[in-house]
Each structure stands twice: as C-alpha cells, then as structure tokens.
Tab-separated table of C-alpha atoms in Angstrom:
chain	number	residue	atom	x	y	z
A	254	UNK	CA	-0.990	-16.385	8.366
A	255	UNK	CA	-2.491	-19.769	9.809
A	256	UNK	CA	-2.899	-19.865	13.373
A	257	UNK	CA	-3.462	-23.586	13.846
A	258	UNK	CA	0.348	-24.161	12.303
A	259	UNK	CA	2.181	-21.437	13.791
A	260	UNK	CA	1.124	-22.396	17.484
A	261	UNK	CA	3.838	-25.438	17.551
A	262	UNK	CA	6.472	-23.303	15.611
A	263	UNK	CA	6.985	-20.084	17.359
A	264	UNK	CA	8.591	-18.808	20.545
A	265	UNK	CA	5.350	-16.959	21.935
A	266	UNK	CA	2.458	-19.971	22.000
A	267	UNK	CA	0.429	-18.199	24.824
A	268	UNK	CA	-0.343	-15.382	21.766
A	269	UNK	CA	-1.720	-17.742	19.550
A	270	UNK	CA	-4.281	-19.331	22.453
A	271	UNK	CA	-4.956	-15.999	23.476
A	272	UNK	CA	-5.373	-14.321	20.314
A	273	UNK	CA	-7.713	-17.229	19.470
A	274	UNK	CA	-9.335	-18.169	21.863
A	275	UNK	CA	-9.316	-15.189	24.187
A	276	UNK	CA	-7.798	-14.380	27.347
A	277	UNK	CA	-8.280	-16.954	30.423
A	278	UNK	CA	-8.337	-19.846	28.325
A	279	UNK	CA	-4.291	-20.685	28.107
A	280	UNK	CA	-2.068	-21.558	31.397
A	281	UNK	CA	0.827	-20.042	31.307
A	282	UNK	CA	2.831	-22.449	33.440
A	283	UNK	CA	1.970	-25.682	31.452
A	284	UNK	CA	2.675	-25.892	27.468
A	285	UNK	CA	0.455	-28.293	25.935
A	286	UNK	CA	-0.583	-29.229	22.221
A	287	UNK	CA	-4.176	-27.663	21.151
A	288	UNK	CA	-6.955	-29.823	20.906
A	289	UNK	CA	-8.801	-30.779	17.627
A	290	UNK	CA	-11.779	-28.036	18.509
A	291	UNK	CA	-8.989	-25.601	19.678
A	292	UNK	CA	-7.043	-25.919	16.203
A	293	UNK	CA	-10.491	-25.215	14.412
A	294	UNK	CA	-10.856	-21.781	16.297
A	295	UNK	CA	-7.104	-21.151	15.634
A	296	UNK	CA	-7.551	-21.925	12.090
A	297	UNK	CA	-10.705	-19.610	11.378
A	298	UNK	CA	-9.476	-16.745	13.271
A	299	UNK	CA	-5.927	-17.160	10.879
A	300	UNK	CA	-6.170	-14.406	7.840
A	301	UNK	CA	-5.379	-17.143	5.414
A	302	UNK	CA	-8.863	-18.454	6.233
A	303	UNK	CA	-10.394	-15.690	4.914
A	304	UNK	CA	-8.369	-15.671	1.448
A	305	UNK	CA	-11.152	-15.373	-0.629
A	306	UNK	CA	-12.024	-12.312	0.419
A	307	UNK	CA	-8.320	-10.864	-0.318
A	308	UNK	CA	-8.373	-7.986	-3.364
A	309	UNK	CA	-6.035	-5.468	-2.747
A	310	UNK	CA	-2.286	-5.925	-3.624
A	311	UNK	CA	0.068	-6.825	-0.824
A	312	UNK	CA	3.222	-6.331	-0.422
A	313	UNK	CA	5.128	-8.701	2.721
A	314	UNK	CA	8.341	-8.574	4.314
A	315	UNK	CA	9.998	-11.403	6.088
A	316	UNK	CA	12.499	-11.768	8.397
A	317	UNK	CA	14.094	-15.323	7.735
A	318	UNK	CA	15.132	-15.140	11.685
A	319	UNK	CA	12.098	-14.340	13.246
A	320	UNK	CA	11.226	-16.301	16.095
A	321	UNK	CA	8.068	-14.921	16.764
A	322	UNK	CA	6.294	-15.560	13.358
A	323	UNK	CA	8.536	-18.288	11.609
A	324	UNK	CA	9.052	-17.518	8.284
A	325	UNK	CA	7.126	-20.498	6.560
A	326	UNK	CA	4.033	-18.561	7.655
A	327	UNK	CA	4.597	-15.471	5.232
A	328	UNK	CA	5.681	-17.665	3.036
A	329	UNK	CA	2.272	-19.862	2.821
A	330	UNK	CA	-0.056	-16.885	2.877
A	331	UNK	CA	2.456	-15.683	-0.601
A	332	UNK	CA	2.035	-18.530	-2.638
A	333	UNK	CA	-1.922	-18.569	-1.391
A	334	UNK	CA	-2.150	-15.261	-2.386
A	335	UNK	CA	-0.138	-15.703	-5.735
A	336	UNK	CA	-2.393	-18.992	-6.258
A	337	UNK	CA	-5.355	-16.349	-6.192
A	338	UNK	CA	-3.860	-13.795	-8.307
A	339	UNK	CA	-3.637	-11.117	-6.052
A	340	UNK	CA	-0.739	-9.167	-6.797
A	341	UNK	CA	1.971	-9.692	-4.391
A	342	UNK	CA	5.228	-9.400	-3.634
A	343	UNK	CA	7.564	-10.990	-1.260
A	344	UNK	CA	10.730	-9.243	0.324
A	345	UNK	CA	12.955	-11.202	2.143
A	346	UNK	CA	15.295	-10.300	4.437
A	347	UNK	CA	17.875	-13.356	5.780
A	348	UNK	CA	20.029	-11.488	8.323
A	349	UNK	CA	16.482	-9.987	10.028
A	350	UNK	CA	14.136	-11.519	12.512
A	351	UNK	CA	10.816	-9.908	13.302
A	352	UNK	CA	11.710	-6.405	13.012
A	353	UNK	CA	13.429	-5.482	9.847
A	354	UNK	CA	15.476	-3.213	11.273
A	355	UNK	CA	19.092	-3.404	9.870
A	356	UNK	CA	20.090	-0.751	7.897
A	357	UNK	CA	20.425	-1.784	4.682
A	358	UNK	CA	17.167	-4.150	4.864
A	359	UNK	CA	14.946	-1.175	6.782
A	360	UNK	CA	16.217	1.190	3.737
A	361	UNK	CA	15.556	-1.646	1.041
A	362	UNK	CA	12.108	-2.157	2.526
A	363	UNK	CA	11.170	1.402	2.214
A	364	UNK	CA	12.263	1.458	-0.861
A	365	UNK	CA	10.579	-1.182	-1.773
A	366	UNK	CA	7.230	0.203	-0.259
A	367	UNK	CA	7.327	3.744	-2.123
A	368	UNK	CA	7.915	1.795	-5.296
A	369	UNK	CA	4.527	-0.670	-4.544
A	370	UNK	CA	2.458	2.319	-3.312
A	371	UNK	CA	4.070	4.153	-6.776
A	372	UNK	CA	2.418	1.108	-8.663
A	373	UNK	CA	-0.581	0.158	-6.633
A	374	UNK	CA	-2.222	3.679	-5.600
C-alpha cells in the first residue's frame, strides 16, 4: 500500500506517522498535513515502493467499507502488481470494512484462499 496517500484518507493518521516515522515524532492532540521530507519517508517505508522486488502470487481481500485502510489503497497496489505480472487476484467484499468478517464474505474468502494455495503451492 502507499503510505504517503493513505495518511490524508484514513481514520487512524497517528499509525501512518508512527509506523513511518517512529514513535515520538506525531502529536496526538494536533492533526496536521506531512511535510514534503515526511511524505518521502512515508512513501519508502509503503510496500508498493518496493514493487520490484514482488514474485510470489498474491491474493488480496478488500473491504469496500474499511475506514482504516480505504479501499483505493488495495486497489493501487492490484493494478501495480497486475502491471508487473505478478499473479494476483482481487476479492472484494462491499458490505465489509476492515475485517471481513460477515458470514458469507469470511466463508467466500476462505474459499477463495484454499482454491489460490490449491493453484499457487
């Protein structure tokens, strides 16, 4: 996912500072945009900086309600990873948000996994 994007889209912006740039170095009582130096650290700690080094086929599930990491961001790292030719597949789930953890979508995804591990392994 990239880092430097998701920061102004999801509910939980403290975890993107401090998953970036380490603990100490976000206050917690006063939201404000990164910097330019800040969204460079965001961006090469995101996975979809390190793309290139991407082999093995992935399977990703989205939520389209999550909060936490919007949607958009699984579906950018797809297409990058489709754009590479990495095998992937995309399962999306509309009524979910972060978890997947309706019935019908949890069973669907497991379903879904045994089938990829079936294929991939």
């Amino acid at each position: 996912y990239n880092v430097a994007t998701m920061v102004t889209a999801t509910d939980i912006p403290d975890w993107c500072y401090v998953e970036s740039l380490g603990s100490g170095r976000y206050n917690f009582s006063d939201f404000r945009a990164p910097s330019k130096e800040e969204l460079g650290i965001m961006w090469d700690k995101s996975p979809i900086a390190h793309l290139a080094h991407v082999k093995a086929p992935t399977l990703m599930a989205l939520g389209m309600k999550d909060r936490r990491v919007p949607p958009s961001q699984g579906i950018e790292y797809y297409h990058a990873l489709r754009a590479k030719e990495v095998p992937t597949k995309l399962l999306v789930y509309e009524d979910c948000d972060h978890a997947i953890d309706l019935v019908v979508s949890e069973a669907d995804f497991w379903v879904n996994t045994k089938q990829w591990f079936d294929q991939h392994l």
